Amino acid sequence: MALLEVNELAVTFNTPKGPVYAVSDVSFAVDKGQALGIVGESGSGKSVTVKSLMGLLPRTAKIDGSAQYEDVDVFNMSKERRKHFYGVDIAMVFQNPMTSLNPVKRIGEQLMEGMRFHRGLSRDAAKSRAIELLDLVRIPDPTKRLSQYPHELSGGMRQRVVIAMALANDPALLIADEPTTALDVTVQRDILDLLDSLRRELDMALILITHDLGVVRDRTDSIAVMYGGRVMETATTEEVFADTEHPYTQALQRAIPDMSMPRGTRLDPIPGSPPDLAITPVSCPFAPRCTFATDECRTSIPPLSAVPGSETHRYACFHPQGLVAAASTVGGEA
Amino acid sequence: MVGVGTRSLRPEDAEALIRVENLVMEFPGPRGAVLQAVSDVSFDVLEGETLGIVGESGCGKSTTAKAVIQMPRPTSGSVVYRDADLTSMDKETLRSKRTDLQMIFQDPISALNPRRSVWDIISEGVEIWGTHGAWTDARLIELIESVGIDPQYKDRKPFQFSGGQCQRISIARALALDPRVLICDEPVSALDVSVQAQILNLLDDLKTEHDLTMLFISHDLAVVRNVSDRVMVMYLGRVAEVGDADSIFDNPIHPYTQALLAAIPGSGVVDDGSLSGELPSPLDPPTGCRFHTRCAYATEVCITTVPEFEQFGPDHWVACHNPQGTPVTL
């Protein structure tokens, strides 16, 4: 059974200029100890999706659909349950570690705060747990760090502290929203490797949100590609890279320069700009930028269809480009 | 200040458009300390060439590029543009030279004045230098079109455009003065992946159209490989490896370059842990080779002596005591 199951999630923001459809019809599941990558650009709805799960959206947000975490209905929790849900069952790591940390409080205090609140640990017990956590996220000299302030640490070290804070109460699911975007490639690799090994060590599920397909490639079990607030394609990570069905997923792969390309290679950009989410969704959000779009794409929303022979691979497109297209051509000829 | 040397510079008769020698950039640090941002860096850029500068944050790549346009003036060293040394130029002469050297920045939205229209932003330079250029309104409109902005939106303000469009506007502003050199400081890092390729292709087109020479700074090695003729890898204020882009990316010699390439997601290279640990502080950089504290191949000599450039190919220079390849003599 899935640890977290999200069904037909929709998030609408009511703004003075009218509703903004940030997330529409998003469904996914994460199993215990598994890693899901949510890939998308800004405005794809990936952050809004997880923020809705974390109860971090403003009151102007209208949430529809359901999210079931074990036996908890995430969107209809009692106040008491909520108090010990976030940070205990699900914890989150954000993009910029400097804004996640309080600049005027010592690392130790910030680490201990959550454990003392949720578990009622004594100061001493919390302190030794804090040292244990810093050690777990491979911070050298953890005892000394407890009395330091965030500004005394490098960006990579700060992100490790934030991860340690998130792990303080042994969450079964960790959500990491672009945890390495603000960091250098070399530090990025360290942090991603750390998340990967922690997930295995602690048998924790992970939702990794990123705009970079390369980041999720070697580190997740499954992927959901989002665009314009919708899931475009979802499958196991292996399936997505072996057989990319959605034109957007394909375009995303082609648009990024890659080290194996000779210099001066003309890139294959995705024309146009990301969609305007203030318009009531009646078409495929990618249609205006898609080379394969037809009238059908501009007038109706493609449902998630299954790739024949796979229980996990689904795509929302009228003109799939991978094996599905190849199979239908062969079928047509026969 | 001991540096890695000037052997990587092309001969004088190659007529470099920009020739930077022994550039040092230091800033006052806390409690009398000196922040050594750039320590004795030399490089040259030939006309029409694109030099990519890569390295982790804090390696001095932006400071080096900014030193070229004397923003701020370097602590010591020379920056020769054509035949004139910009470092010894008086303020007014330098100002007029700067029209030749333009820059675009990482965050296109904060690079544009939010209260001014696109037209004002792009035409301001031409107005100031009115007598110098032969720019007419019609040519400016052409320019706006050439960067992919519809001229009918010229009276809009930056917030009415997306990040990618703002970067196009910054590019138009830089090109309005007909520069010879375009310095791009992480021009696509803040943009969405789907938009990055548009801007990279645009820069490529404009480079040909306007005969530009470019300095291209990025932490994204795949982007640098795509645009650069030559690459300079910097570490903590010094050059580790410089030369022909293909030669460096296909056959990296410096352990730091190798580690950087291995860190790219999906590189398929197993992390050997050689780059674990943090960048040391530029307030107190390590002695000898500054990379020795994180280098898997470091030996005694790396701690005591600054390595000098050695040649590893027709245009491939590496400053390392324990290079991962065999030097050549040409």
XYZ file of C-alpha atoms in Angstrom:
664
model
C 0.000 0.000 0.000
C 1.147 3.482 -0.777
C 2.474 5.627 2.042
C 1.034 8.762 0.460
C -1.643 8.774 -2.171
C -2.717 11.998 -3.849
C -5.880 11.902 -5.925
C -7.163 14.494 -8.376
C -5.557 17.332 -6.506
C -6.515 20.799 -7.705
C -5.338 24.074 -6.223
C -6.897 27.354 -7.270
C -5.814 30.759 -6.011
C -8.444 33.426 -5.850
C -6.747 36.652 -6.832
C -8.228 40.106 -7.432
C -7.821 39.451 -11.146
C -9.714 36.171 -10.984
C -8.826 32.570 -10.252
C -5.404 31.128 -11.029
C -5.441 27.408 -11.701
C -2.076 26.467 -10.230
C -2.631 22.721 -9.993
C -5.261 20.651 -11.794
C -6.045 16.975 -11.623
C -2.768 15.786 -10.140
C -2.546 12.228 -8.865
C 0.464 10.291 -7.670
C 1.540 7.866 -5.006
C 4.694 7.288 -3.021
C 5.465 3.940 -1.474
C 7.309 3.432 1.770
C 11.046 3.980 1.315
C 10.664 4.944 -2.346
C 11.832 8.114 -4.087
C 9.582 10.096 -6.408
C 10.929 12.898 -8.537
C 8.566 15.711 -9.510
C 10.073 17.536 -12.468
C 8.863 20.832 -13.854
C 9.703 24.440 -14.607
C 8.539 27.449 -12.661
C 4.765 27.667 -12.870
C 4.409 23.939 -13.426
C 2.669 23.566 -10.080
C 5.282 21.297 -8.533
C 5.903 23.460 -5.482
C 2.227 24.307 -4.994
C 1.467 20.586 -5.028
C 3.791 19.801 -2.145
C 2.966 22.974 -0.284
C -0.680 21.920 -0.278
C 0.367 18.633 1.305
C 2.418 20.495 3.897
C -0.427 22.875 4.756
C 1.706 25.813 3.668
C -0.638 27.480 1.205
C -2.274 30.800 2.021
C -5.974 30.949 2.852
C -6.743 32.246 -0.628
C -5.895 28.820 -1.982
C -8.798 26.483 -2.650
C -7.785 22.843 -2.453
C -9.830 20.065 -4.071
C -9.123 16.383 -4.294
C -7.695 14.157 -1.630
C -4.412 13.195 -0.085
C -4.224 10.100 2.063
C -1.174 9.505 4.245
C -1.502 6.074 5.815
C -4.754 6.512 7.762
C -4.649 10.310 7.774
C -6.771 12.458 5.474
C -4.186 15.192 4.975
C -6.622 17.936 3.976
C -9.076 17.188 6.809
C -6.946 16.616 9.864
C -7.913 17.586 13.367
C -5.934 20.453 14.829
C -4.366 18.092 17.363
C -3.263 15.606 14.712
C -1.867 18.380 12.556
C 0.337 19.587 15.388
C 2.222 16.319 15.407
C 1.894 15.481 11.729
C 4.171 17.985 10.064
C 7.749 17.486 11.101
C 6.960 14.045 12.484
C 5.241 12.084 9.711
C 6.211 14.358 6.820
C 9.068 16.846 6.896
C 10.266 19.256 4.259
C 13.524 20.791 3.067
C 13.402 24.018 1.070
C 15.501 25.527 -1.674
C 17.341 28.266 0.133
C 18.845 27.043 3.411
C 19.486 30.598 4.594
C 15.778 31.418 4.637
C 14.950 28.128 6.377
C 17.283 28.904 9.234
C 16.845 31.642 11.794
C 19.917 33.852 11.365
C 19.996 34.998 14.999
C 19.633 31.601 16.652
C 22.386 29.068 17.177
C 22.290 25.867 15.108
C 21.851 23.746 18.243
C 18.783 25.588 19.484
C 17.140 25.378 16.089
C 17.816 21.668 15.852
C 16.521 20.930 19.330
C 13.349 23.002 19.095
C 11.393 20.438 17.088
C 12.393 17.417 19.123
C 11.607 19.101 22.387
C 8.188 20.145 21.120
C 7.174 16.892 19.473
C 8.836 14.408 21.772
C 9.190 16.341 24.988
C 12.886 15.509 25.179
C 14.961 16.993 27.956
C 17.623 19.525 27.039
C 20.404 17.004 27.434
C 18.621 14.299 25.479
C 17.815 16.774 22.721
C 21.405 17.923 22.635
C 22.821 14.457 22.200
C 20.209 13.746 19.535
C 21.223 16.991 17.758
C 24.854 15.875 17.717
C 23.769 12.492 16.413
C 21.800 14.196 13.619
C 24.651 16.450 12.545
C 26.827 13.384 12.443
C 24.191 11.604 10.362
C 24.279 14.363 7.733
C 28.101 14.130 7.738
C 28.886 17.465 9.329
C 32.367 17.345 10.778
C 32.875 18.377 14.393
C 29.147 18.390 15.301
C 29.556 19.444 18.921
C 31.262 22.672 17.885
C 28.564 23.405 15.273
C 25.803 23.460 17.874
C 26.990 26.795 19.189
C 27.540 28.353 15.744
C 25.193 30.638 13.851
C 24.002 29.910 10.292
C 26.199 32.628 8.782
C 29.273 30.820 10.040
C 28.528 27.855 7.770
C 28.857 27.489 4.005
C 25.797 27.016 1.803
C 26.304 23.266 1.590
C 26.725 22.930 5.357
C 23.593 25.018 5.965
C 21.577 22.741 3.715
C 22.903 19.771 5.694
C 21.728 21.428 8.902
C 18.285 21.978 7.378
C 18.174 18.310 6.380
C 19.212 17.314 9.914
C 16.377 19.437 11.304
C 13.907 17.750 8.981
C 15.103 14.319 10.106
C 14.910 15.145 13.812
C 11.689 13.229 14.410
C 12.277 10.348 11.996
C 9.757 11.316 9.314
C 8.552 8.507 7.083
C 8.414 10.934 4.159
C 10.814 13.739 3.351
C 9.889 16.339 0.751
C 12.825 18.214 -0.729
C 11.887 21.226 -2.879
C 14.814 22.097 -5.183
C 17.237 21.330 -2.351
C 20.325 21.966 -4.466
C 19.317 24.704 -6.866
C 21.116 27.414 -4.904
C 24.271 25.325 -4.587
C 27.341 24.631 -6.725
C 27.436 21.464 -8.850
C 30.012 19.893 -6.603
C 28.028 20.617 -3.444
C 24.840 19.637 -5.267
C 26.231 16.198 -5.835
C 27.165 15.822 -2.167
C 23.702 16.845 -0.984
C 21.886 14.604 -3.461
C 24.112 11.673 -2.519
C 23.427 12.413 1.118
C 19.637 12.431 0.611
C 19.929 9.205 -1.322
C 21.916 7.392 1.334
C 19.784 8.763 4.188
C 16.686 7.470 2.441
C 18.185 3.998 2.332
C 19.614 4.101 5.854
C 16.391 5.346 7.427
C 13.969 3.559 5.069
C 12.341 6.909 4.424
C 10.295 7.891 1.379
C 11.477 10.925 -0.558
C 9.778 13.373 -2.898
C 12.475 15.249 -4.777
C 11.295 18.330 -6.623
C 13.523 19.751 -9.324
C 13.569 21.444 -12.711
C 16.493 19.288 -13.792
C 15.769 15.863 -15.267
C 19.440 15.002 -14.798
C 19.111 15.372 -11.036
C 16.333 12.785 -10.707
C 17.726 10.375 -13.238
C 19.947 8.287 -10.978
C 18.242 9.000 -7.708
C 14.537 8.250 -7.935
C 12.357 5.206 -8.450
C 9.639 7.061 -10.307
C 9.089 10.433 -11.945
C 6.152 12.746 -12.537
C 6.719 15.457 -15.148
C 4.497 18.495 -14.584
C 3.637 21.397 -16.843
C 1.041 24.119 -16.464
C -0.259 22.590 -13.247
C -0.815 19.137 -14.717
C 0.976 15.843 -14.818
C 2.228 15.317 -18.373
C 3.877 11.986 -17.905
C 4.482 9.661 -15.015
C 6.346 6.375 -14.876
C 9.218 4.593 -13.250
C 12.441 6.501 -13.827
C 13.707 3.723 -16.049
C 10.602 3.837 -18.235
C 10.702 7.611 -18.718
C 14.249 7.563 -20.023
C 13.851 4.363 -22.035
C 10.603 5.413 -23.687
C 9.621 9.074 -23.486
C 6.026 9.456 -24.614
C 5.128 13.081 -23.975
C 6.419 15.740 -26.382
C 7.112 18.029 -23.411
C 9.299 15.468 -21.653
C 11.131 14.973 -24.933
C 11.530 18.690 -25.539
C 12.832 19.120 -22.004
C 15.549 16.561 -22.640
C 16.516 18.083 -25.978
C 16.562 21.693 -24.821
C 19.316 21.123 -22.293
C 22.880 21.138 -23.559
C 24.693 18.001 -22.590
C 28.386 17.337 -22.213
C 28.440 14.845 -25.052
C 27.333 17.457 -27.600
C 30.163 18.977 -29.627
C 30.635 22.684 -29.062
C 28.491 25.041 -31.064
C 25.702 22.469 -31.388
C 22.464 24.311 -32.130
C 20.054 23.653 -29.311
C 16.490 22.652 -29.844
C 14.645 25.204 -27.725
C 11.007 25.010 -26.722
C 9.490 28.050 -28.400
C 7.281 30.501 -26.521
C 6.775 31.059 -22.827
C 5.258 29.033 -19.992
C 1.439 29.106 -19.890
C -0.806 31.671 -18.284
C -2.494 29.867 -15.420
C -5.214 32.484 -15.054
C -7.101 31.015 -17.992
C -9.630 28.274 -17.270
C -7.951 25.104 -18.434
C -9.749 23.764 -21.503
C -6.808 22.500 -23.514
C -3.477 20.768 -23.156
C -1.330 23.426 -21.410
C 1.638 22.561 -23.620
C -0.322 22.844 -26.894
C 0.781 26.428 -27.769
C 4.447 25.376 -27.615
C 4.114 21.862 -28.983
C 5.221 20.910 -32.497
C 2.683 18.104 -32.678
C -0.354 20.038 -31.455
C -3.594 19.713 -33.414
C -7.055 21.226 -32.955
C -7.915 18.389 -30.607
C -5.103 19.519 -28.269
C -6.341 23.099 -28.317
C -9.938 22.258 -27.516
C -9.815 19.401 -25.047
C -7.634 18.210 -22.204
C -5.863 14.947 -22.914
C -6.529 12.387 -20.156
C -3.752 10.321 -18.586
C -3.503 7.187 -20.718
C -1.579 4.059 -19.885
C 1.229 2.791 -22.058
C 0.128 -0.702 -23.130
C 1.967 -3.370 -21.217
C 3.002 -1.095 -18.370
C 1.184 -0.642 -15.091
C 3.172 2.429 -14.153
C 3.728 4.448 -17.318
C 1.057 7.049 -18.106
C 1.018 10.111 -20.331
C -1.427 12.954 -20.974
C -1.161 13.512 -24.699
C -3.125 12.909 -27.892
C 0.079 12.500 -29.878
C 2.459 10.320 -27.903
C 5.914 10.147 -29.434
C 7.470 7.015 -28.008
C 6.712 3.322 -28.309
C 2.968 3.973 -28.295
C 3.262 5.866 -31.578
C 5.567 3.241 -33.034
C 3.147 0.476 -32.070
C 0.133 2.253 -33.553
C 1.943 2.835 -36.865
C 2.769 -0.858 -37.081
C -0.802 -1.700 -36.112
C -2.161 0.678 -38.736
C -0.147 -0.914 -41.473
C -1.255 -4.372 -40.475
C 52.273 37.332 -5.490
C 53.280 34.076 -7.114
C 50.918 32.841 -9.756
C 50.686 30.004 -12.209
C 52.431 32.097 -14.853
C 51.707 33.549 -18.235
C 52.770 30.662 -20.448
C 49.194 30.105 -21.583
C 49.095 33.505 -23.309
C 49.237 33.422 -27.090
C 52.208 35.141 -28.773
C 52.059 38.932 -29.108
C 51.554 38.696 -32.851
C 48.292 36.784 -32.331
C 46.789 40.223 -31.645
C 44.580 39.427 -28.709
C 41.581 41.728 -28.339
C 41.826 41.431 -24.568
C 45.046 40.579 -22.808
C 44.938 40.305 -19.031
C 48.250 39.876 -17.258
C 48.954 39.128 -13.607
C 45.525 40.340 -12.525
C 45.113 40.636 -8.774
C 41.879 41.575 -7.063
C 41.925 42.006 -3.315
C 39.289 43.372 -1.016
C 39.576 44.412 2.605
C 38.226 41.668 4.855
C 37.196 41.727 8.505
C 39.793 42.671 11.126
C 42.485 43.748 8.692
C 42.384 40.518 6.721
C 42.665 40.595 2.939
C 40.201 38.758 0.770
C 42.187 37.381 -2.143
C 39.479 37.089 -4.780
C 41.764 36.836 -7.807
C 45.453 36.071 -7.435
C 47.648 36.578 -10.451
C 45.434 35.513 -13.294
C 46.546 35.947 -16.913
C 44.531 35.169 -20.021
C 43.848 36.499 -23.464
C 40.875 36.510 -25.799
C 41.284 36.797 -29.545
C 38.823 38.708 -31.675
C 35.661 36.683 -32.283
C 36.581 34.087 -29.675
C 34.366 32.962 -26.796
C 36.192 32.237 -23.567
C 34.180 30.263 -21.027
C 35.117 30.743 -17.381
C 34.044 27.996 -15.006
C 34.471 27.167 -11.343
C 32.535 26.967 -8.094
C 31.090 30.069 -6.489
C 33.852 32.023 -4.838
C 36.482 30.983 -7.388
C 36.770 34.517 -8.720
C 35.206 34.007 -12.123
C 32.801 36.953 -11.893
C 35.410 39.165 -10.248
C 37.813 38.403 -13.076
C 35.259 39.300 -15.726
C 34.294 42.475 -13.929
C 37.956 43.430 -13.628
C 38.096 43.458 -17.422
C 35.658 46.360 -17.496
C 37.388 47.903 -14.453
C 34.392 47.412 -12.204
C 36.062 47.885 -9.799
C 39.634 48.640 -10.808
C 42.013 45.759 -10.099
C 44.486 45.843 -7.233
C 47.317 45.214 -9.677
C 47.991 43.736 -13.085
C 47.129 44.946 -16.535
C 44.064 44.654 -18.758
C 44.928 45.557 -22.309
C 42.018 46.090 -24.669
C 43.248 46.450 -28.243
C 46.372 48.509 -27.554
C 45.267 50.432 -24.509
C 45.808 49.418 -20.905
C 42.472 50.038 -19.189
C 44.009 49.947 -15.716
C 46.081 53.083 -16.287
C 43.411 54.976 -18.202
C 41.863 58.104 -16.742
C 38.185 58.010 -15.833
C 36.832 59.819 -18.891
C 38.784 57.796 -21.458
C 37.796 54.613 -19.671
C 34.162 55.664 -19.761
C 34.235 56.050 -23.506
C 36.011 52.699 -23.895
C 33.313 50.964 -21.887
C 30.832 51.304 -24.739
C 32.955 48.641 -26.432
C 32.715 46.319 -23.442
C 29.181 45.485 -22.384
C 27.837 43.065 -19.849
C 24.730 40.987 -19.209
C 23.924 39.569 -15.814
C 22.442 36.538 -14.130
C 19.186 37.936 -12.821
C 17.585 39.723 -15.753
C 14.773 41.164 -13.695
C 16.925 42.967 -11.142
C 19.273 44.068 -13.943
C 16.521 46.263 -15.379
C 15.141 49.399 -13.773
C 11.556 48.448 -12.835
C 10.245 51.988 -13.283
C 11.413 52.547 -16.815
C 10.011 51.346 -20.091
C 11.825 48.915 -22.336
C 12.402 51.716 -24.814
C 14.013 53.958 -22.176
C 16.187 51.110 -20.951
C 17.462 50.217 -24.397
C 17.865 53.734 -25.765
C 19.510 55.323 -22.726
C 23.038 54.405 -23.726
C 22.540 55.691 -27.244
C 21.156 58.930 -25.905
C 24.124 59.433 -23.636
C 26.561 58.618 -26.411
C 24.305 60.181 -29.034
C 27.081 61.644 -31.091
C 29.128 58.488 -31.157
C 26.786 56.022 -32.731
C 24.708 56.295 -35.837
C 21.722 54.802 -34.080
C 18.349 55.945 -35.166
C 15.018 54.958 -33.713
C 14.491 52.652 -36.633
C 17.698 50.812 -35.898
C 16.784 50.475 -32.247
C 13.439 48.994 -33.250
C 15.326 46.572 -35.458
C 17.523 45.664 -32.530
C 14.520 45.041 -30.278
C 13.089 42.800 -32.958
C 16.378 40.980 -33.410
C 16.372 39.841 -29.768
C 12.871 38.443 -30.177
C 10.801 41.152 -28.478
C 7.807 42.529 -30.324
C 8.535 46.302 -30.719
C 4.886 47.109 -30.051
C 5.623 46.285 -26.396
C 8.459 48.815 -26.178
C 6.546 51.035 -23.771
C 5.944 48.268 -21.278
C 7.868 47.952 -18.034
C 10.102 45.002 -17.104
C 7.569 43.390 -14.742
C 5.256 42.833 -17.678
C 7.766 40.446 -19.201
C 8.900 36.949 -18.248
C 12.454 36.247 -17.062
C 13.513 35.047 -20.490
C 12.103 38.164 -22.141
C 13.863 40.383 -19.596
C 17.136 38.675 -20.479
C 16.412 39.460 -24.150
C 15.876 43.105 -23.192
C 19.177 43.159 -21.251
C 20.903 41.751 -24.310
C 19.367 44.446 -26.528
C 20.490 47.113 -24.064
C 24.036 45.752 -24.148
C 24.079 45.617 -27.938
C 22.641 49.103 -28.454
C 26.094 50.580 -28.029
C 27.574 48.330 -30.693
C 30.069 46.676 -28.334
C 33.006 44.577 -29.473
C 33.027 42.471 -26.335
C 30.044 40.993 -24.515
C 30.618 39.720 -21.002
C 27.924 37.268 -19.961
C 27.801 36.509 -16.243
C 25.664 33.380 -15.769
C 23.186 34.621 -18.390
C 20.929 31.556 -18.328
C 21.287 30.302 -14.751
C 18.161 32.048 -13.512
C 16.030 30.969 -16.448
C 13.754 27.993 -16.871
C 15.259 25.082 -18.730
C 12.867 25.484 -21.631
C 13.944 29.115 -22.036
C 17.703 28.597 -21.559
C 18.120 27.104 -25.002
C 16.312 30.055 -26.604
C 18.731 32.534 -25.027
C 21.812 30.427 -25.834
C 20.756 30.192 -29.478
C 20.027 33.932 -29.524
C 23.491 34.743 -28.152
C 24.990 32.486 -30.790
C 23.109 34.300 -33.585
C 23.976 37.747 -32.269
C 27.612 36.841 -31.845
C 27.845 36.112 -35.567
C 25.689 39.062 -36.575
C 27.577 41.626 -34.499
C 31.056 40.025 -34.666
C 31.201 39.776 -30.908
C 33.972 38.501 -28.707
C 32.571 36.927 -25.567
C 33.525 36.143 -22.015
C 31.008 33.606 -20.816
C 30.804 32.787 -17.129
C 28.793 29.845 -15.936
C 28.837 27.127 -13.348
C 26.998 24.896 -15.810
C 29.698 23.015 -17.677
C 27.389 21.699 -20.383
C 26.330 25.256 -21.227
C 29.963 26.383 -21.320
C 30.900 23.506 -23.577
C 28.096 24.510 -25.919
C 29.222 28.112 -26.357
C 32.979 28.254 -25.752
C 35.981 28.081 -28.061
C 38.327 28.124 -25.105
C 37.730 27.395 -21.443
C 39.403 28.642 -18.290
C 38.838 26.625 -15.122
C 39.343 28.669 -11.980
C 39.773 27.566 -8.404
C 39.950 29.946 -5.461
C 41.299 32.909 -7.401
C 43.738 31.049 -9.626
C 43.592 29.343 -12.997
C 43.782 25.559 -12.786
C 43.482 24.706 -16.455
C 42.985 26.733 -19.623
C 42.882 26.047 -23.343
C 40.858 24.702 -26.207
C 37.368 23.723 -25.004
C 37.310 20.302 -26.662
C 40.764 19.468 -25.439
C 39.844 20.327 -21.856
C 36.438 18.687 -21.767
C 37.503 15.539 -23.596
C 40.786 15.205 -21.806
C 40.773 17.041 -18.473
C 44.199 16.928 -16.838
C 43.815 18.887 -13.609
C 42.289 16.832 -10.756
C 39.951 19.753 -10.076
C 38.620 19.867 -13.634
C 38.160 16.110 -13.502
C 36.229 16.371 -10.248
C 34.044 19.185 -11.615
C 33.148 17.138 -14.682
C 32.416 14.103 -12.533
C 29.983 16.131 -10.424
C 27.614 16.783 -13.331
C 24.378 14.858 -12.748
C 24.248 11.904 -15.087
C 27.966 12.089 -15.870
C 28.114 8.413 -15.049
C 31.383 8.928 -13.219
C 31.521 7.356 -9.795
C 32.261 9.905 -7.072
C 35.712 9.110 -5.744
C 35.211 11.563 -2.925
C 38.053 13.734 -4.177
C 35.984 16.867 -4.060
C 34.390 16.327 -0.712
C 34.773 19.147 1.701
C 34.256 22.820 1.307
C 35.975 25.559 -0.612
C 38.570 27.083 1.737
C 38.176 30.745 2.609
C 39.706 33.283 0.215
C 40.594 35.265 3.349
C 43.138 32.617 4.192
C 43.770 30.540 1.068
C 45.885 27.382 1.348
C 49.592 27.680 0.592
C 51.145 26.231 -2.534
C 48.488 24.863 -4.849
C 45.249 26.190 -3.428
C 43.457 22.970 -4.341
C 45.729 20.748 -2.244
C 43.322 20.608 0.713
C 40.690 18.854 -1.385
C 42.847 17.044 -3.917
C 43.110 13.263 -3.948
C 46.569 13.428 -5.561
C 48.157 16.068 -3.344
C 51.772 15.515 -2.291
C 54.277 17.458 -0.192
C 55.251 19.799 -3.027
C 51.620 20.887 -3.492
C 51.592 22.336 0.009
C 54.786 24.340 -0.436
C 54.979 25.426 -4.049
C 52.568 27.116 -6.430
C 52.412 24.985 -9.586
C 53.171 26.705 -12.882
C 51.522 26.145 -16.241
C 52.722 23.208 -18.270
C 51.610 22.361 -21.754
C 49.483 19.274 -22.454
C 48.380 19.946 -26.018
C 48.587 22.539 -28.772
C 46.360 24.803 -26.673
C 46.020 23.123 -23.297
C 47.691 24.468 -20.160
C 47.532 22.988 -16.688
C 48.890 24.227 -13.388
C 49.364 21.069 -11.325
C 52.251 19.188 -9.708
C 50.534 15.854 -10.222
C 48.759 16.224 -13.558
C 46.637 13.319 -14.732
C 48.296 13.173 -18.134
C 51.637 13.568 -19.852
C 52.986 17.007 -20.707
C 54.051 17.729 -24.277
C 56.739 20.005 -25.595
C 55.733 21.854 -28.709
